[in-house]
Amino acid sequence: MTSTRKAKPTKQNPQIDCDVCVVGAGPAGLVAALMFGQAGLATTLVAPGIDQADGRSTALLESSASLLRDLGIWDDIEAASSLLVRMRLIDATERLIRAPEVIFDSQELDLPAFGYNILNVDLNRILKEKMEACGSITFVEESGEHYAFGDNANTVTTSSGQNVTAKLLVAADGRNSNIRTAAGIKVKTWSYPQVAVVGNLDHTQPHYDTSTEFHTRTGPFTLVPMEGYRSSLVCVETPEGAEQLLSLSKPDLERELERRAHSVLGKFQLASSFQKFPLSGMNAQTVAGPRTALIGETAHVFPPIGAQGLNLSLRDVAELGRTVLKAQAAGKDIGSSDVLSSYAQKRKTDIKSRTTAVDALNRSLLSDFLPVQLARSVGLYMADRAPFVRNFLMSQGLAPGHKRTKNPLSALIQRVSSR
C-alpha cells in the first residue's frame, strides 16, 4: 500500500487527502505526527496552535526516551533536560502508621537516569521545530469542528470549513475530546477532593539529581530536579488548602513551601508563577473507534503521581506506531478494524494497571482507615527491603520499558519509509 503524497491546501482546493490525520498538538500528538511523518506516511496535524508558554515541567522516563531516540530527536531533548537519577519517597502523613523512607537509584538498573525533567515550553518548541522540518507533515493551524466516519476514510472539517480526509484518525484532542464523543466511545470519569498547585522554585541547596516526593495527608508534595539549583514542584492539596496557599504573599508562600519540604533543599525562592489544577480521573471504554485511535489524555487521565501521565501517553504513541507501521509494511489498510483492535488490545493492560496503581496510591494517602495505612506502609517497606519487589517496582513503575526490544521502532520506521 503506497502512501498518499503530501497535499497542501489552497483556496481552489480546500481538501487534504492523507494517510494519517492527528488532531491535537500536545506533546503526544506532536510525537505521533512526527513518527508517522518520518515513516513517510502523508500526515496532517490539525490544532489551533502549539502551546509555547507552558511553564510546567515533565519528567520523561526511560520508556519515553527510548521512543524519542527511535525518532532521532532525543539529543536535542536531552540537552534541554535535567537528570533524574534518584527517587526519594518520604512519608510525611504524620499518621499512626507510617512507611519508611525509600530511595531508588537508577544505577540499580544499570541506567544513567530514571528519567529526564524538561520544561514543557522547551519540549513543545523542540517538537515543533522537528515537525516543521519533516517534509511529510502538513500543519493545519485550525480547530477541528466536525468529524465524519466512513468505510474507507474519516473526514475532519476545520473551523474554516476545510476538509481533511484520512485513512486513520488519531485523536489527541485531550480529556474533553470531541472526536471521542463523535465516535461514540464512552468514558468512565471520577474526581478527587484535591487540587494540584504547580510551579518552579530556586533553592540554596543542591538536589543531587534526586526527585523527592513527600506523601502527605492531602496528597504528594513532589520536588523534581531541574538545571542548577532549581526544581519543579507539584503540591497536591484540598481545594481550600490550594486557595490558601495561592493567596499568600510571595515571601510567605516561599516560607510555607520550604516548611513543607522540611528545608531539604534549603531556602526557597519562587522561579515562576504558580497555577492550580483540579484532579480527576478518566478512562475511555476503548482506545479504538471507527478508523480512529485514541492516545494520551483522550484515552486516560489520572493524578500527577510517579511521573506516569505523559509517559503512559507516549507508550500509546509507540504501540500505535508499531501496530500501524507493521500493517503498512504488510500492505494492509492502516485504519481497518483489525489493526485498531490489535492496538486497543495491546494497550489495555498497561493503561488499566497504571490507572489502578496511581488511583490506589493516591486514595491511600487520603484514607484514615488503619488497614489501608498499614497496607501502604508494608508495600513501601517491602520496596525498601525486598530485592525482588524493589527491582520490579523500579523496572515496571519508575522506568517501564527500559529494556530495548529486539525490533526497535526505528527499524520499522526505516523499513516503511524506504518502500
Coordinates of C-alpha atoms in Angstrom, one line a residue:
M1 CA 0.0 0.0 0.0
T2 CA 1.6 3.2 -1.1
S3 CA 1.4 6.5 0.8
T4 CA -0.6 9.5 -0.3
R5 CA 1.5 12.4 -1.4
K6 CA 1.6 15.3 1.0
A7 CA -1.1 17.7 -0.1
K8 CA -1.1 21.5 0.6
P9 CA -4.5 23.1 0.7
T10 CA -5.2 26.1 -1.5
K11 CA -8.2 28.4 -2.0
Q12 CA -9.1 26.4 -5.0
N13 CA -8.5 23.1 -3.2
P14 CA -9.7 23.2 0.4
Q15 CA -9.3 19.4 0.6
I16 CA -6.4 17.5 2.0
D17 CA -6.2 13.7 1.4
C18 CA -3.7 12.0 3.6
D19 CA -2.8 8.7 5.3
V20 CA -2.9 9.9 8.9
C21 CA -4.6 12.9 10.5
V22 CA -3.6 13.7 14.1
V23 CA -5.9 16.1 15.9
G24 CA -4.3 17.8 18.9
A25 CA -0.9 19.4 19.4
G26 CA 0.1 18.5 22.9
P27 CA 3.4 16.5 23.2
A28 CA 1.7 13.2 22.5
G29 CA 0.0 14.5 19.3
L30 CA 3.2 16.1 18.1
V31 CA 5.3 13.0 18.7
A32 CA 2.6 10.9 16.9
A33 CA 2.7 13.2 13.9
L34 CA 6.5 13.1 13.8
M35 CA 6.5 9.3 14.0
F36 CA 4.2 8.8 11.1
G37 CA 5.7 11.6 9.1
Q38 CA 9.2 10.2 9.5
A39 CA 7.9 6.8 8.2
G40 CA 6.9 8.6 5.0
L41 CA 3.1 8.5 5.6
A42 CA 1.4 11.6 4.4
T43 CA 0.4 13.1 7.8
T44 CA -1.7 16.1 8.7
L45 CA -1.7 17.7 12.1
V46 CA -4.9 19.7 13.0
A47 CA -4.7 22.0 16.0
P48 CA -5.4 25.7 16.8
G49 CA -1.7 26.1 17.8
I50 CA 1.1 24.7 19.9
D51 CA 1.5 25.9 23.5
Q52 CA 4.7 27.8 23.7
A53 CA 4.1 29.4 27.1
D54 CA 3.6 26.4 29.4
G55 CA 5.9 26.9 32.4
R56 CA 5.3 23.5 33.9
S57 CA 7.8 20.6 33.5
T58 CA 7.5 17.0 32.6
A59 CA 9.7 14.1 33.7
L60 CA 10.3 11.8 30.7
L61 CA 11.0 8.3 31.9
E62 CA 13.2 5.8 30.1
S63 CA 10.4 4.3 28.0
S64 CA 9.7 7.8 26.6
A65 CA 13.4 8.4 26.0
S66 CA 13.5 5.1 24.1
L67 CA 10.8 6.3 21.7
L68 CA 12.3 9.7 21.2
R69 CA 15.7 8.0 20.4
D70 CA 14.0 5.9 17.8
L71 CA 12.7 9.1 16.2
G72 CA 16.2 10.6 16.2
I73 CA 15.1 13.6 18.3
W74 CA 16.4 12.6 21.7
D75 CA 19.7 14.5 21.6
D76 CA 18.0 17.9 21.5
I77 CA 15.5 17.0 24.2
E78 CA 18.2 15.5 26.5
A79 CA 20.3 18.7 26.1
A80 CA 17.4 20.7 27.4
S81 CA 16.6 18.3 30.3
S82 CA 17.9 17.6 33.8
L83 CA 18.8 14.1 35.0
L84 CA 16.5 12.3 37.4
V85 CA 18.9 9.8 38.9
R86 CA 17.3 9.0 42.3
M87 CA 13.8 8.9 43.6
R88 CA 13.2 9.6 47.3
L89 CA 9.9 8.8 48.9
I90 CA 9.1 10.2 52.4
D91 CA 6.0 9.5 54.5
A92 CA 5.0 12.9 55.9
T93 CA 1.4 11.9 56.7
E94 CA 2.1 12.2 60.5
R95 CA -0.3 9.3 61.0
L96 CA 0.0 6.5 63.5
I97 CA 1.2 4.0 60.9
R98 CA 3.9 5.4 58.6
A99 CA 6.1 4.0 55.9
P100 CA 9.9 4.0 56.0
E101 CA 11.8 6.4 53.7
V102 CA 12.7 4.7 50.4
I103 CA 15.3 5.8 47.9
F104 CA 15.6 4.2 44.4
D105 CA 18.8 4.7 42.4
S106 CA 18.9 4.3 38.6
Q107 CA 22.3 2.6 38.9
E108 CA 20.5 -0.4 40.3
L109 CA 19.0 -0.9 36.8
D110 CA 22.3 0.0 35.1
L111 CA 20.7 3.2 33.8
P112 CA 22.2 6.6 33.8
A113 CA 18.9 8.0 35.0
F114 CA 15.3 7.0 35.6
G115 CA 14.2 10.0 33.6
Y116 CA 14.8 13.5 32.4
N117 CA 12.9 16.6 33.6
I118 CA 12.2 19.2 30.9
L119 CA 10.2 22.4 30.8
N120 CA 7.0 21.9 28.7
V121 CA 7.8 25.1 26.8
D122 CA 11.2 23.6 25.7
L123 CA 9.7 20.2 24.9
N124 CA 7.0 21.8 22.7
R125 CA 9.5 24.1 21.0
I126 CA 11.8 21.2 20.0
L127 CA 8.9 19.0 18.8
K128 CA 7.5 21.9 16.8
E129 CA 10.9 22.5 15.1
K130 CA 11.3 18.8 14.3
M131 CA 7.8 18.7 12.9
E132 CA 8.3 21.7 10.7
A133 CA 11.4 20.1 9.3
C134 CA 9.6 16.9 8.3
G135 CA 8.5 17.0 4.7
S136 CA 5.7 14.5 5.1
I137 CA 3.7 16.6 7.6
T138 CA 1.1 19.3 6.8
F139 CA 0.2 21.5 9.8
V140 CA -3.4 22.9 9.6
E141 CA -3.4 25.5 12.4
E142 CA -7.2 25.4 13.0
S143 CA -9.6 23.7 15.3
G144 CA -11.4 20.5 14.3
E145 CA -15.1 21.3 14.2
H146 CA -16.8 18.3 12.7
Y147 CA -15.9 14.6 12.3
A148 CA -17.4 12.1 9.8
F149 CA -16.6 8.4 9.9
G150 CA -16.6 6.4 6.7
D151 CA -15.9 2.9 5.5
N152 CA -12.7 3.9 3.6
A153 CA -11.7 7.2 5.3
N154 CA -12.6 9.7 8.1
T155 CA -13.1 13.4 7.4
V156 CA -12.2 16.3 9.7
T157 CA -13.8 19.6 8.9
T158 CA -11.9 22.5 10.4
S159 CA -13.1 25.9 11.7
S160 CA -12.6 27.5 8.3
G161 CA -14.6 24.7 6.5
Q162 CA -11.5 22.9 5.2
N163 CA -11.8 19.1 4.9
V164 CA -9.0 16.7 5.8
T165 CA -9.7 13.1 4.8
A166 CA -7.5 10.4 6.2
K167 CA -7.3 6.6 6.3
L168 CA -6.5 6.8 10.0
L169 CA -7.6 9.5 12.5
V170 CA -5.5 9.9 15.7
A171 CA -7.4 11.6 18.5
A172 CA -5.0 13.5 20.7
D173 CA -7.5 16.3 21.5
G174 CA -7.5 15.9 25.3
R175 CA -9.7 14.8 28.1
N176 CA -12.8 16.6 26.7
S177 CA -12.2 15.1 23.2
N178 CA -14.8 16.0 20.6
I179 CA -13.5 13.1 18.4
R180 CA -14.1 10.5 21.2
T181 CA -17.7 11.9 21.6
A182 CA -18.4 11.8 17.9
A183 CA -17.1 8.3 17.6
G184 CA -19.5 7.2 20.4
I185 CA -16.8 6.0 22.7
K186 CA -17.9 6.1 26.3
V187 CA -15.8 7.0 29.3
K188 CA -15.6 6.4 33.0
T189 CA -14.9 9.5 35.0
W190 CA -14.2 10.2 38.6
S191 CA -13.0 13.1 40.7
Y192 CA -10.8 13.7 43.7
P193 CA -11.1 16.2 46.5
Q194 CA -7.7 17.6 45.5
V195 CA -6.1 20.4 43.6
A196 CA -2.5 20.3 42.2
V197 CA -0.5 23.5 42.8
V198 CA 2.4 23.6 40.4
G199 CA 5.4 25.9 39.7
N200 CA 9.1 26.2 39.8
L201 CA 11.4 27.0 42.7
D202 CA 15.0 28.1 43.1
H203 CA 16.7 26.8 46.3
T204 CA 20.0 27.2 48.1
Q205 CA 21.0 23.6 48.4
P206 CA 21.8 21.1 45.6
H207 CA 19.2 18.5 44.6
Y208 CA 21.9 16.0 43.6
D209 CA 19.6 14.9 40.7
T210 CA 17.1 13.5 43.2
S211 CA 13.4 13.7 42.9
T212 CA 11.9 14.0 46.5
E213 CA 8.2 13.0 47.0
F214 CA 6.7 13.7 50.4
H215 CA 3.5 11.7 50.9
T216 CA 1.1 14.0 52.9
R217 CA -2.5 13.7 54.2
T218 CA -3.7 15.7 51.2
G219 CA -1.5 14.0 48.5
P220 CA 2.0 14.1 47.2
F221 CA 4.4 17.1 47.6
T222 CA 7.0 16.4 44.9
L223 CA 10.2 18.3 44.0
V224 CA 11.7 17.2 40.7
P225 CA 15.2 18.4 39.8
M226 CA 15.9 20.9 37.1
E227 CA 19.1 22.5 35.9
G228 CA 21.3 24.0 38.6
Y229 CA 19.7 25.0 42.0
R230 CA 16.1 24.8 40.7
S231 CA 13.3 22.2 41.0
S232 CA 9.7 21.9 39.8
L233 CA 7.0 21.5 42.4
V234 CA 3.7 19.6 42.4
C235 CA 1.9 20.2 45.7
V236 CA -1.4 18.3 46.0
E237 CA -3.8 20.0 48.4
T238 CA -7.5 20.2 49.2
P239 CA -9.4 22.9 47.2
E240 CA -9.4 25.1 50.3
G241 CA -5.7 24.4 51.0
A242 CA -4.8 25.3 47.5
E243 CA -6.7 28.6 47.7
Q244 CA -5.0 29.5 51.0
L245 CA -1.5 28.7 49.5
L246 CA -2.1 30.8 46.4
S247 CA -3.4 33.7 48.5
L248 CA -0.1 34.0 50.4
S249 CA 2.3 36.8 49.6
K250 CA 5.4 35.8 47.7
P251 CA 7.7 35.7 50.9
D252 CA 5.1 33.8 52.9
L253 CA 4.5 31.3 50.1
E254 CA 8.2 30.7 49.8
R255 CA 8.5 30.1 53.6
E256 CA 5.4 27.8 53.7
L257 CA 6.7 25.6 50.8
E258 CA 10.1 25.4 52.4
R259 CA 8.5 24.3 55.7
R260 CA 6.5 21.6 53.9
A261 CA 9.8 20.4 52.2
H262 CA 11.4 20.3 55.6
S263 CA 14.2 22.5 54.2
V264 CA 15.7 19.5 52.4
L265 CA 16.8 21.9 49.6
G266 CA 17.5 24.9 51.8
K267 CA 15.7 28.2 51.3
F268 CA 13.1 28.6 48.5
Q269 CA 12.5 31.4 46.1
L270 CA 9.7 31.3 43.5
A271 CA 11.1 30.9 40.0
S272 CA 7.8 31.1 38.1
S273 CA 4.1 31.9 38.6
F274 CA 2.1 29.1 40.3
Q275 CA -1.0 27.6 38.9
K276 CA -3.7 25.2 40.2
F277 CA -5.4 22.2 38.5
P278 CA -8.3 20.2 40.0
L279 CA -7.5 16.5 40.0
S280 CA -9.7 14.0 38.3
G281 CA -9.6 10.6 36.5
M282 CA -10.9 9.3 33.3
N283 CA -10.6 6.0 31.3
A284 CA -12.1 5.6 27.8
Q285 CA -14.0 2.4 27.3
T286 CA -11.7 1.5 24.4
V287 CA -8.9 3.3 22.6
A288 CA -10.1 2.3 19.2
G289 CA -13.1 3.6 17.2
P290 CA -14.1 3.7 13.5
R291 CA -10.8 4.4 11.7
T292 CA -9.8 6.2 14.9
A293 CA -7.1 5.6 17.6
L294 CA -7.2 7.4 20.9
I295 CA -3.9 8.4 22.5
G296 CA -2.9 10.4 25.6
E297 CA -5.4 12.2 27.7
T298 CA -8.1 11.4 25.1
A299 CA -7.8 7.9 26.4
H300 CA -6.8 8.2 30.1
V301 CA -6.4 10.8 32.8
F302 CA -5.1 10.4 36.4
P303 CA -3.3 12.4 39.2
P304 CA 0.3 13.6 38.8
I305 CA 1.9 10.8 40.8
G306 CA 5.1 8.9 39.8
A307 CA 5.5 10.8 36.5
Q308 CA 3.2 8.4 34.8
G309 CA 0.9 10.7 32.7
L310 CA 2.8 11.7 29.6
N311 CA 4.9 8.6 29.8
L312 CA 1.8 6.4 29.5
S313 CA 0.7 8.7 26.6
L314 CA 4.0 8.2 24.8
R315 CA 3.7 4.4 25.2
D316 CA 0.3 4.8 23.5
V317 CA 2.1 6.5 20.6
A318 CA 4.9 3.9 20.4
E319 CA 2.4 1.0 20.4
L320 CA 0.2 2.7 17.8
G321 CA 3.3 3.2 15.7
R322 CA 4.4 -0.4 15.9
T323 CA 0.9 -1.7 15.1
V324 CA 0.1 0.7 12.2
L325 CA 3.5 0.6 10.6
K326 CA 3.6 -3.2 10.6
A327 CA 0.2 -3.1 8.8
Q328 CA 1.6 -0.5 6.3
A329 CA 4.6 -2.6 5.6
A330 CA 2.4 -5.7 5.0
G331 CA 0.2 -3.7 2.6
K332 CA -2.8 -3.7 4.9
D333 CA -5.4 -1.0 5.5
I334 CA -3.9 1.0 8.4
G335 CA -7.3 2.2 9.6
S336 CA -9.0 -1.2 9.5
S337 CA -10.9 -2.5 12.5
D338 CA -8.4 -5.5 12.7
V339 CA -5.4 -3.1 13.0
L340 CA -7.1 -0.8 15.5
S341 CA -8.5 -3.7 17.6
S342 CA -5.0 -5.0 17.9
Y343 CA -3.7 -1.6 19.1
A344 CA -6.5 -1.5 21.7
Q345 CA -5.8 -4.9 23.0
K346 CA -2.1 -4.3 23.4
R347 CA -2.7 -1.1 25.3
K348 CA -5.4 -2.5 27.6
T349 CA -3.2 -4.0 30.4
D350 CA -0.7 -1.1 30.6
I351 CA -3.5 1.6 30.9
K352 CA -5.5 -0.4 33.4
S353 CA -2.6 -1.3 35.6
R354 CA -1.1 2.3 35.7
T355 CA -4.5 3.9 36.3
T356 CA -5.3 1.4 39.1
A357 CA -1.9 1.8 40.8
V358 CA -1.9 5.6 40.7
D359 CA -5.5 5.7 41.9
A360 CA -4.9 3.3 44.8
L361 CA -1.8 5.1 46.0
N362 CA -3.5 8.5 45.8
R363 CA -6.5 7.2 47.7
S364 CA -4.3 5.5 50.3
L365 CA -2.9 8.9 51.2
L366 CA -6.4 10.3 51.8
S367 CA -7.6 7.4 53.8
D368 CA -7.8 7.4 57.7
F369 CA -8.7 3.7 57.7
L370 CA -5.8 1.9 59.6
P371 CA -5.7 -1.2 57.4
V372 CA -5.2 1.0 54.3
Q373 CA -2.4 2.9 56.0
L374 CA -0.8 -0.5 57.1
A375 CA -1.0 -1.9 53.6
R376 CA 0.7 1.2 52.1
S377 CA 3.4 1.1 54.7
V378 CA 4.0 -2.6 54.2
G379 CA 4.3 -2.1 50.5
L380 CA 6.9 0.6 50.8
Y381 CA 8.7 -1.4 53.5
M382 CA 9.0 -4.3 51.0
A383 CA 10.1 -1.9 48.3
D384 CA 12.9 -0.8 50.6
R385 CA 14.0 -4.3 51.9
A386 CA 12.9 -7.0 49.4
P387 CA 15.2 -7.0 46.3
F388 CA 12.7 -8.7 44.1
V389 CA 9.9 -6.2 44.9
R390 CA 12.3 -3.3 44.7
N391 CA 13.6 -4.3 41.3
F392 CA 10.1 -5.0 40.0
L393 CA 8.8 -1.5 41.1
M394 CA 11.8 0.2 39.6
S395 CA 11.7 -1.6 36.2
Q396 CA 7.9 -1.6 35.8
G397 CA 6.8 1.5 37.7
L398 CA 9.7 4.0 37.6
A399 CA 11.3 3.1 34.3
P400 CA 8.9 0.8 32.3
G401 CA 10.2 -0.4 29.0
H402 CA 13.9 0.3 29.9
K403 CA 15.0 -2.9 28.2
R404 CA 15.4 -2.3 24.5
T405 CA 13.3 -4.5 22.2
K406 CA 14.9 -6.7 19.6
N407 CA 13.0 -4.9 16.9
P408 CA 13.1 -1.2 17.8
L409 CA 10.6 1.2 16.3
S410 CA 13.4 3.0 14.4
A411 CA 13.9 -0.1 12.2
L412 CA 10.2 -0.3 11.4
I413 CA 10.1 3.4 10.5
Q414 CA 13.1 2.9 8.2
R415 CA 11.5 -0.1 6.6
V416 CA 8.3 1.7 5.8
S417 CA 9.9 5.0 4.7
S418 CA 12.1 3.1 2.2
R419 CA 9.2 1.4 0.5

